[in-house]
Coordinates of N, CA and C in Angstrom, one line a residue:
Chain A
X1 N 128.2 180.0 56.7 CA 128.7 179.8 58.3 C 127.3 179.5 59.0
X2 N 127.4 178.6 59.9 CA 126.4 178.2 60.7 C 126.4 179.2 61.9
X3 N 125.1 179.7 62.0 CA 125.0 180.7 63.2 C 123.6 181.4 63.4
X4 N 123.5 182.0 64.4 CA 122.4 182.9 64.6 C 122.6 184.3 64.3
X5 N 121.9 184.9 63.3 CA 122.1 186.3 63.0 C 120.9 187.1 63.3
X6 N 121.2 188.4 63.4 CA 120.2 189.3 63.8 C 120.5 190.7 63.1
X7 N 119.3 191.2 62.5 CA 119.4 192.5 62.0 C 118.4 193.4 62.6
X8 N 118.5 194.7 62.7 CA 119.9 195.4 62.4 C 120.7 195.2 63.6
X9 N 122.2 195.5 63.6 CA 122.9 195.6 64.8 C 122.7 196.7 65.7
X10 N 122.4 197.9 65.1 CA 122.1 199.1 65.8 C 121.0 199.7 65.3
X11 N 120.0 200.2 66.3 CA 118.8 200.8 66.0 C 118.6 202.0 66.8
X12 N 118.6 203.1 66.3 CA 118.3 204.4 67.1 C 116.9 205.1 66.5
X13 N 116.1 205.1 67.5 CA 114.7 205.7 67.0 C 114.2 206.5 68.1
X14 N 113.1 207.3 67.7 CA 112.3 208.1 68.7 C 111.3 207.5 69.4
X15 N 111.0 208.0 70.6 CA 109.8 207.5 71.4 C 108.5 207.4 70.6
X16 N 107.9 206.4 70.8 CA 106.5 206.4 70.2 C 106.7 205.7 68.5
X17 N 107.7 205.5 68.2 CA 107.8 204.7 67.0 C 107.6 203.3 67.2
X18 N 107.5 202.4 66.1 CA 107.3 201.2 65.9 C 108.5 200.6 65.4
X19 N 109.1 199.5 65.7 CA 110.4 199.0 65.1 C 110.3 197.4 65.4
X20 N 111.1 196.8 64.3 CA 111.1 195.5 64.4 C 112.7 195.0 64.4
X21 N 112.9 193.9 65.0 CA 114.2 193.2 64.8 C 114.1 191.7 64.3
X22 N 114.9 191.5 63.4 CA 114.8 190.1 62.7 C 115.9 189.1 63.2
X23 N 115.5 187.8 63.4 CA 116.4 186.9 63.8 C 116.2 185.7 62.9
X24 N 117.4 185.0 62.6 CA 117.5 183.8 61.8 C 118.5 182.9 62.3
X25 N 118.3 181.6 62.4 CA 119.3 180.6 62.7 C 119.3 179.6 61.7
X26 N 120.3 179.1 61.2 CA 120.6 178.0 60.1 C 121.3 176.9 60.9
X27 N 121.0 176.6 62.2 CA 121.6 175.5 62.9 C 120.7 174.2 63.1
X28 N 119.4 174.5 62.4 CA 118.5 173.4 62.5 C 117.8 173.2 63.8
X29 N 118.0 174.2 64.8 CA 117.3 174.1 66.1 C 115.9 174.1 66.0
X30 N 115.1 173.8 67.1 CA 113.7 173.7 67.1 C 113.3 174.8 68.2
X31 N 114.1 175.5 68.8 CA 113.7 176.5 69.9 C 114.5 177.8 69.7
X32 N 113.7 178.9 69.6 CA 114.3 180.0 69.7 C 113.9 181.1 70.8
X33 N 114.8 182.1 71.1 CA 114.4 182.9 72.3 C 114.7 184.4 71.9
X34 N 114.1 185.3 72.7 CA 114.4 186.6 72.8 C 114.9 187.0 74.2
X35 N 116.0 187.6 74.4 CA 116.5 188.0 75.5 C 116.7 189.6 75.6
X36 N 116.6 190.4 76.7 CA 116.9 191.6 77.0 C 118.2 191.8 78.1
X37 N 119.2 192.5 77.6 CA 120.3 192.8 78.3 C 120.3 194.2 78.8
X38 N 120.2 194.7 80.0 CA 120.0 196.0 80.3 C 121.5 196.6 80.5
X39 N 121.5 198.0 80.7 CA 122.7 198.6 80.9 C 123.7 198.1 81.9
X40 N 123.2 197.3 82.9 CA 123.8 196.6 83.9 C 124.4 195.2 83.6
X41 N 124.0 194.9 82.1 CA 124.5 193.6 81.7 C 123.6 192.3 82.2
X42 N 122.5 192.8 82.9 CA 121.6 191.7 83.5 C 120.8 191.2 82.3
X43 N 120.8 189.9 82.0 CA 120.2 189.2 80.9 C 118.9 188.6 81.3
X44 N 117.7 189.0 80.8 CA 116.6 188.3 81.0 C 115.8 187.8 79.9
X45 N 115.2 186.6 79.9 CA 114.5 186.0 78.9 C 113.2 186.7 78.6
X46 N 112.6 187.1 77.4 CA 111.4 187.6 77.2 C 110.4 186.6 76.6
X47 N 111.0 186.0 75.6 CA 109.9 185.0 74.8 C 110.7 183.7 74.6
X48 N 110.1 182.8 74.3 CA 110.6 181.4 73.6 C 109.5 180.8 72.7
X49 N 110.1 180.3 71.7 CA 109.2 179.6 70.7 C 109.8 178.3 70.4
X50 N 109.0 177.2 70.2 CA 109.4 175.9 70.1 C 108.6 175.4 68.8
X51 N 109.2 175.1 67.6 CA 108.5 174.8 66.5 C 107.4 175.9 66.1
X52 N 107.7 177.0 66.1 CA 106.6 178.2 65.7 C 105.6 178.5 66.9
X53 N 105.6 177.7 68.0 CA 104.7 177.9 69.0 C 105.2 178.6 70.4
X54 N 104.5 179.5 70.8 CA 105.0 180.2 71.8 C 105.0 179.4 73.0
X55 N 106.2 179.3 73.8 CA 106.2 178.5 74.9 C 106.3 179.2 76.2
X56 N 107.2 180.2 76.2 CA 107.7 181.1 77.3 C 107.3 182.6 77.0
X57 N 106.5 183.2 77.8 CA 106.0 184.6 77.6 C 106.2 185.2 79.0
X58 N 107.3 185.7 79.3 CA 107.7 186.3 80.6 C 106.8 187.7 80.7
X59 N 107.0 188.4 81.8 CA 106.2 189.4 82.0 C 106.8 190.6 81.3
X60 N 106.3 190.6 79.9 CA 106.8 191.6 79.0 C 105.4 192.5 78.5
X61 N 105.6 193.9 78.4 CA 104.5 194.6 78.0 C 103.9 194.1 76.6
X62 N 102.8 194.1 76.5 CA 102.2 193.7 75.2 C 102.5 194.5 74.0
X63 N 103.3 195.5 74.2 CA 103.9 196.3 73.1 C 105.0 195.5 72.3
X64 N 105.3 194.4 73.0 CA 106.4 193.5 72.4 C 105.6 192.3 71.8
X65 N 105.7 192.1 70.5 CA 105.2 190.9 69.9 C 106.0 190.1 69.0
X66 N 106.3 188.8 69.4 CA 107.3 188.1 68.7 C 106.5 187.3 67.6
X67 N 107.1 187.1 66.5 CA 106.4 186.3 65.5 C 107.5 185.3 64.9
X68 N 106.9 184.2 64.8 CA 107.9 183.1 64.2 C 107.2 182.4 63.0
X69 N 107.5 183.0 61.9 CA 107.1 182.4 60.5 C 107.4 180.9 60.2
X70 N 108.5 180.5 60.7 CA 108.9 179.2 60.6 C 110.1 179.1 61.6
X71 N 110.4 177.7 61.9 CA 111.3 177.5 63.1 C 112.7 177.9 63.0
X72 N 113.1 178.6 61.8 CA 114.3 179.1 61.7 C 114.4 180.7 61.8
X73 N 113.2 181.3 61.9 CA 113.1 182.8 62.2 C 112.3 183.0 63.3
X74 N 112.8 184.0 64.1 CA 112.0 184.8 65.1 C 112.1 186.2 65.2
X75 N 111.0 186.9 64.9 CA 111.3 188.2 64.7 C 110.5 188.9 66.0
X76 N 111.0 190.2 66.4 CA 110.5 191.0 67.5 C 110.0 192.1 67.0
X77 N 108.8 192.4 67.2 CA 108.2 193.8 67.0 C 107.8 194.5 68.1
X78 N 108.2 195.9 68.2 CA 107.9 196.5 69.3 C 107.1 197.8 68.9
X79 N 105.9 197.9 69.5 CA 105.1 199.1 69.3 C 105.4 200.3 70.4
X80 N 105.0 201.6 69.9 CA 105.1 202.9 70.9 C 106.5 202.7 71.7
X81 N 107.6 202.8 71.2 CA 108.8 202.6 72.0 C 109.0 203.6 73.1
X82 N 109.4 203.1 74.2 CA 109.6 204.0 75.3 C 111.2 204.0 75.6
X83 N 111.6 205.0 76.5 CA 112.9 205.3 76.7 C 113.4 204.0 77.5
X84 N 112.6 203.4 78.5 CA 113.1 202.2 79.0 C 113.3 201.0 78.2
X85 N 112.9 201.0 77.0 CA 113.1 199.8 76.1 C 114.6 199.8 75.6
X86 N 115.3 201.0 75.7 CA 116.8 201.0 75.3 C 117.4 199.9 76.2
X87 N 118.1 199.0 75.2 CA 118.7 197.7 75.9 C 119.4 197.2 74.5
X88 N 120.1 195.9 74.8 CA 120.6 195.2 73.9 C 119.8 194.0 73.8
X89 N 119.2 193.6 72.7 CA 118.4 192.5 72.5 C 119.1 191.4 71.8
X90 N 119.0 190.2 72.4 CA 119.7 189.0 71.9 C 118.6 187.9 71.5
X91 N 118.9 187.4 70.3 CA 118.2 186.2 69.9 C 119.0 185.0 70.2
X92 N 118.4 183.9 70.4 CA 119.2 182.7 70.9 C 118.4 181.6 70.2
X93 N 119.1 180.4 70.0 CA 118.5 179.1 69.6 C 119.1 177.9 70.4
X94 N 118.3 177.0 70.4 CA 118.9 175.6 71.1 C 118.1 174.5 70.6
X95 N 118.6 173.3 70.7 CA 118.0 172.1 70.4 C 117.7 171.4 71.7
X96 N 116.7 170.5 71.6 CA 116.1 169.7 72.8 C 117.3 168.8 73.5
X97 N 117.9 168.3 72.4 CA 119.1 167.2 72.9 C 120.3 167.8 73.5
X98 N 120.5 168.9 73.0 CA 121.9 169.7 73.5 C 121.7 170.4 74.7
X99 N 120.7 171.3 74.7 CA 120.4 172.2 75.9 C 121.2 173.5 75.8
X100 N 122.4 173.6 75.2 CA 123.1 174.8 75.1 C 122.3 175.9 74.3
X101 N 122.4 177.1 74.5 CA 121.8 178.1 73.6 C 123.0 178.8 72.9
X102 N 122.5 179.1 71.6 CA 123.4 179.9 70.7 C 123.0 181.1 70.6
X103 N 123.7 182.1 70.7 CA 123.2 183.5 70.8 C 123.6 184.3 69.5
X104 N 122.9 185.1 69.1 CA 123.2 185.9 68.0 C 124.2 187.3 68.5
X105 N 124.5 188.2 67.6 CA 125.5 189.2 67.9 C 124.6 190.3 68.7
X106 N 123.5 190.2 68.9 CA 122.7 191.3 69.4 C 122.3 192.6 68.8
X107 N 121.3 193.2 69.2 CA 121.0 194.6 68.5 C 120.7 195.6 69.5
X108 N 121.4 196.5 69.3 CA 121.7 197.6 70.4 C 120.5 198.7 70.1
X109 N 119.4 198.9 70.8 CA 118.4 199.7 70.6 C 118.5 201.0 71.5
X110 N 118.4 202.0 71.0 CA 118.4 203.3 71.7 C 117.1 204.0 71.3
X111 N 116.5 204.5 72.3 CA 115.2 205.2 72.3 C 115.5 206.6 72.8
X112 N 115.3 207.7 71.8 CA 115.7 208.9 72.3 C 114.3 209.8 72.5
Chain B
X1 N 112.2 186.6 89.2 CA 113.3 187.0 90.1 C 114.6 186.4 89.5
X2 N 115.7 186.9 89.9 CA 117.0 186.5 89.4 C 117.3 185.2 90.2
X3 N 117.8 184.3 89.5 CA 118.1 183.0 89.8 C 119.6 182.8 90.6
X4 N 120.5 183.2 89.6 CA 121.8 183.2 90.0 C 122.7 184.2 90.4
X5 N 123.5 184.1 91.4 CA 124.2 185.3 92.0 C 125.7 184.8 91.7
X6 N 126.3 185.8 91.2 CA 127.9 185.5 91.0 C 128.7 186.2 91.7
X7 N 129.8 185.7 92.0 CA 130.8 186.2 92.9 C 132.2 185.6 92.5
X8 N 133.1 186.5 92.3 CA 133.0 188.1 92.7 C 132.4 188.8 91.4
X9 N 132.1 190.0 91.6 CA 131.5 190.7 90.5 C 132.5 191.1 89.4
X10 N 133.9 191.2 90.0 CA 134.9 191.5 89.0 C 136.1 191.1 89.7
X11 N 136.9 190.6 88.6 CA 138.2 189.7 89.1 C 139.2 190.2 88.0
X12 N 140.4 190.6 88.6 CA 141.7 191.0 87.9 C 142.7 190.3 88.2
X13 N 143.2 189.5 87.4 CA 144.5 188.8 87.4 C 145.6 188.9 86.5
X14 N 146.6 188.3 86.6 CA 147.8 188.3 85.6 C 147.6 187.2 84.7
X15 N 148.1 187.4 83.4 CA 148.3 186.2 82.5 C 149.1 185.0 83.4
X16 N 148.5 184.0 83.1 CA 149.2 182.6 83.6 C 148.5 182.2 84.9
X17 N 147.8 183.1 85.7 CA 147.2 182.6 86.9 C 145.9 182.0 86.7
X18 N 145.4 181.2 87.7 CA 144.1 180.8 87.6 C 143.0 181.7 88.0
X19 N 141.8 181.7 87.4 CA 140.6 182.4 87.7 C 139.7 181.5 88.1
X20 N 138.9 182.0 89.2 CA 137.8 181.1 89.8 C 136.5 181.9 90.0
X21 N 135.5 181.6 89.5 CA 134.3 182.4 89.6 C 133.2 181.4 90.1
X22 N 132.5 182.1 90.9 CA 131.3 181.2 91.7 C 130.0 181.6 91.3
X23 N 129.1 180.8 91.3 CA 127.6 181.1 91.1 C 126.9 180.3 92.2
X24 N 125.8 180.9 92.7 CA 124.9 180.3 93.7 C 123.5 180.5 93.0
X25 N 122.4 179.5 93.3 CA 121.2 179.7 92.6 C 120.1 179.3 93.8
X26 N 118.9 179.3 93.4 CA 117.9 179.2 94.6 C 117.1 177.9 94.4
X27 N 116.7 177.6 93.2 CA 115.6 176.5 93.0 C 116.4 175.2 92.3
X28 N 115.5 174.3 92.3 CA 116.2 173.0 91.6 C 116.3 173.2 90.3
X29 N 117.4 172.5 89.8 CA 117.9 172.7 88.5 C 118.0 171.5 87.6
X30 N 117.8 171.5 86.4 CA 118.0 170.6 85.4 C 119.4 170.5 85.0
X31 N 120.1 171.6 84.7 CA 121.4 171.8 84.4 C 121.7 173.3 84.6
X32 N 123.1 173.3 84.6 CA 123.7 174.8 84.8 C 124.8 174.9 83.7
X33 N 124.7 176.1 83.1 CA 125.6 176.5 82.1 C 126.3 177.7 82.3
X34 N 127.5 177.8 81.7 CA 128.5 178.9 81.7 C 128.6 179.4 80.4
X35 N 128.4 180.8 80.3 CA 128.6 181.5 79.0 C 129.8 182.7 79.2
X36 N 130.5 183.1 78.2 CA 131.2 184.2 78.1 C 130.8 185.3 77.2
X37 N 130.7 186.4 77.5 CA 130.5 187.5 76.6 C 131.7 188.5 76.5
X38 N 132.2 188.5 75.3 CA 133.2 189.6 75.0 C 132.5 190.9 74.8
X39 N 133.1 191.9 75.2 CA 132.5 193.4 75.2 C 132.0 193.5 73.6
X40 N 130.7 193.9 73.7 CA 129.9 194.3 72.4 C 129.6 193.1 71.7
X41 N 129.7 191.9 72.4 CA 129.3 190.6 71.3 C 128.0 189.9 72.0
X42 N 127.8 188.8 71.4 CA 126.8 188.0 71.9 C 127.4 187.0 73.0
X43 N 126.7 186.2 73.7 CA 127.1 185.2 74.6 C 127.6 183.8 73.7
X44 N 128.6 183.5 74.5 CA 129.1 182.0 73.8 C 129.0 181.1 74.8
X45 N 128.5 179.9 74.4 CA 128.4 178.8 75.4 C 129.8 178.0 75.7
X46 N 130.0 177.9 77.0 CA 131.3 177.3 77.4 C 131.2 175.8 77.7
X47 N 130.1 175.7 78.8 CA 130.3 174.4 79.2 C 128.7 174.1 79.8
X48 N 128.3 172.9 79.8 CA 126.9 172.6 80.5 C 127.2 171.5 81.4
X49 N 126.7 171.6 82.7 CA 126.8 170.3 83.7 C 125.4 170.1 84.0
X50 N 125.0 168.9 84.2 CA 123.9 168.4 84.5 C 123.7 168.2 86.0
X51 N 122.4 168.2 86.4 CA 122.2 168.1 87.7 C 122.8 166.9 88.5
X52 N 123.0 165.8 87.9 CA 123.4 164.5 88.3 C 125.0 164.4 88.2
X53 N 125.6 165.5 87.7 CA 127.2 165.5 87.5 C 127.8 166.5 88.6
X54 N 128.9 166.1 88.9 CA 129.6 167.1 89.9 C 130.8 167.7 89.5
X55 N 131.4 167.4 88.3 CA 132.5 168.1 87.8 C 132.6 167.9 86.3
X56 N 133.0 168.7 85.6 CA 133.1 168.5 84.1 C 134.4 169.4 83.7
X57 N 135.0 168.9 82.6 CA 136.1 169.6 82.1 C 136.0 169.9 80.7
X58 N 136.7 171.0 80.3 CA 136.7 171.2 78.8 C 138.0 172.4 78.5
X59 N 139.0 171.5 78.0 CA 140.1 172.4 77.7 C 140.8 173.0 79.2
X60 N 140.7 174.3 79.2 CA 141.4 174.8 80.4 C 140.2 175.3 81.3
X61 N 139.2 174.8 81.1 CA 138.0 175.1 81.9 C 137.5 173.8 82.9
X62 N 137.3 174.1 84.1 CA 136.7 173.2 85.1 C 135.6 173.7 85.7
X63 N 134.3 173.0 85.7 CA 133.0 173.3 86.3 C 132.8 172.4 87.2
X64 N 132.4 172.9 88.6 CA 132.1 172.1 89.6 C 130.6 172.4 89.9
X65 N 129.7 171.5 90.4 CA 128.2 171.5 90.6 C 128.2 171.0 92.1
X66 N 127.6 171.7 93.0 CA 127.2 171.1 94.3 C 125.9 171.4 94.5
X67 N 124.9 170.4 94.3 CA 123.5 170.8 94.2 C 122.8 170.8 95.8
X68 N 123.7 170.3 96.7 CA 123.2 170.3 98.0 C 123.5 171.8 98.5
X69 N 124.4 172.4 98.0 CA 124.7 173.8 98.4 C 124.1 174.8 97.3
X70 N 123.7 174.3 96.4 CA 123.0 175.1 95.1 C 124.1 176.0 94.7
X71 N 125.4 175.6 94.4 CA 126.4 176.5 93.9 C 127.1 175.8 92.9
X72 N 127.9 176.5 92.1 CA 128.8 176.0 90.9 C 129.9 177.0 90.9
X73 N 131.1 176.4 90.4 CA 132.1 177.3 90.1 C 132.8 176.9 88.9
X74 N 133.5 177.8 88.2 CA 134.2 177.9 87.0 C 135.6 178.2 87.3
X75 N 136.4 177.3 87.0 CA 137.8 177.5 87.1 C 138.5 177.9 85.6
X76 N 139.2 178.8 85.4 CA 139.9 178.8 84.3 C 141.4 178.7 84.5
X77 N 142.2 177.7 84.0 CA 143.5 177.6 84.4 C 144.4 178.2 83.2
X78 N 145.5 178.8 83.8 CA 146.6 179.3 82.9 C 146.0 180.3 82.0
X79 N 145.3 181.4 82.7 CA 144.7 182.4 82.0 C 145.5 183.2 81.0
X80 N 144.7 183.7 80.0 CA 145.4 184.3 78.8 C 144.7 185.7 78.8
X81 N 145.4 186.6 78.1 CA 144.7 188.0 77.9 C 143.4 187.8 77.1
X82 N 143.3 187.0 76.3 CA 142.1 186.8 75.5 C 140.8 186.2 76.3
X83 N 141.2 185.7 77.6 CA 140.0 185.2 78.4 C 139.4 186.5 79.0
X84 N 139.8 187.9 78.8 CA 139.1 188.9 79.3 C 137.8 189.0 78.8
X85 N 136.9 189.0 79.7 CA 135.3 188.9 79.2 C 134.5 189.0 80.5
X86 N 133.1 188.8 80.1 CA 132.2 188.8 81.3 C 131.9 187.2 81.3
X87 N 131.8 186.7 82.5 CA 131.3 185.2 82.6 C 130.0 185.1 83.3
X88 N 129.1 184.4 82.6 CA 127.8 184.2 83.2 C 127.3 182.9 83.7
X89 N 126.7 182.6 84.7 CA 126.2 181.3 84.9 C 124.7 181.3 84.5
X90 N 124.1 180.2 84.1 CA 122.7 180.3 83.8 C 122.1 178.9 84.2
X91 N 121.0 178.9 84.8 CA 120.4 177.7 85.2 C 119.2 177.4 84.4
X92 N 118.9 176.1 84.2 CA 117.8 175.7 83.5 C 116.8 174.8 84.6
X93 N 115.8 175.3 84.9 CA 114.9 174.8 86.0 C 114.4 173.5 85.7
X94 N 114.3 172.6 86.8 CA 113.7 171.3 86.6 C 112.3 171.3 86.3
X95 N 111.8 170.6 85.2 CA 110.3 170.3 84.8 C 109.5 171.5 84.7
X96 N 108.2 171.4 84.7 CA 107.3 172.3 84.5 C 107.1 172.8 83.3
X97 N 106.6 174.0 83.2 CA 106.4 174.8 81.9 C 107.6 175.6 81.5
X98 N 108.7 175.6 82.3 CA 109.8 176.4 82.0 C 110.9 175.8 81.0
X99 N 110.4 174.9 80.2 CA 111.1 174.1 79.3 C 112.0 175.1 78.5
X100 N 113.5 174.9 78.6 CA 114.4 175.7 77.7 C 114.6 177.0 78.5
X101 N 113.9 177.3 79.5 CA 114.2 178.9 79.9 C 115.5 178.8 80.9
X102 N 116.6 179.7 80.5 CA 117.6 179.8 81.2 C 117.5 181.2 82.1
X103 N 117.9 181.0 83.3 CA 117.8 182.2 84.2 C 119.4 182.5 84.6
X104 N 119.8 183.8 84.1 CA 121.2 184.1 84.2 C 121.5 184.9 85.5
X105 N 122.7 184.7 85.8 CA 123.3 185.6 86.9 C 123.7 186.9 86.6
X106 N 124.2 187.7 87.3 CA 124.7 188.9 87.1 C 125.9 189.1 86.4
X107 N 126.8 188.0 86.5 CA 128.1 187.9 85.7 C 129.3 188.4 86.5
X108 N 130.3 187.9 86.1 CA 131.8 188.3 86.7 C 132.5 188.7 85.6
X109 N 133.0 190.0 85.8 CA 133.8 190.6 84.8 C 135.4 190.2 85.0
X110 N 135.8 189.4 84.1 CA 137.3 188.9 84.2 C 138.2 189.8 83.3
X111 N 139.2 190.4 84.0 CA 140.4 191.1 83.4 C 141.6 190.4 83.5
X112 N 142.3 189.8 82.4 CA 143.4 189.2 82.5 C 144.5 190.0 81.9
X113 N 145.4 190.6 82.8 CA 146.6 191.4 82.4 C 147.7 190.8 81.7
X114 N 148.2 191.2 80.6 CA 149.5 190.6 79.8 C 150.7 190.8 80.8

């Protein structure tokens, strides 16, 4: 199936831990994104990569570090997790020509 | 800051009725997009309308864009229970270094009763 996939789907961890979320797309897109959706469903962009290069870096704590090993993968590493990091994190991808973004199923992160 | 404001925040209708959701935004845009999110799922792209377009159709969906009023509407005709979801508008800003960046509204929760 052609899609954007994320792992894990659920992540429960304690404050202070370090965790990673992985994202892969097989749509041949050149741009990938990370979004954060809070408990009120508000969706905000965090990062964007185009051909493995960082092009958007919103005001995100530097505990969050994205890594793009190739243009089909964009991983998100979070250090020293805090309670406020609890949210659903979505990966997405798009192509320049189309403009529409294709979203993964999300990773629900719960920090206790 | 948030770009899109959606109205209403929640909409409850009967199957077969039409549903209209509105979105307003603040800055110049390249395009405006509508997405659907079913509970516990990722967002699904519905339709994209460019700043030089005024109306676009896709199946039971009709989107309008008024750049002078900085507003858009999404009309779903002959709604079905399966249309129950949250609907988000998202704007892609014109030019600059914000290439590819989408700014989302708060969404409208649509409930269609069978």
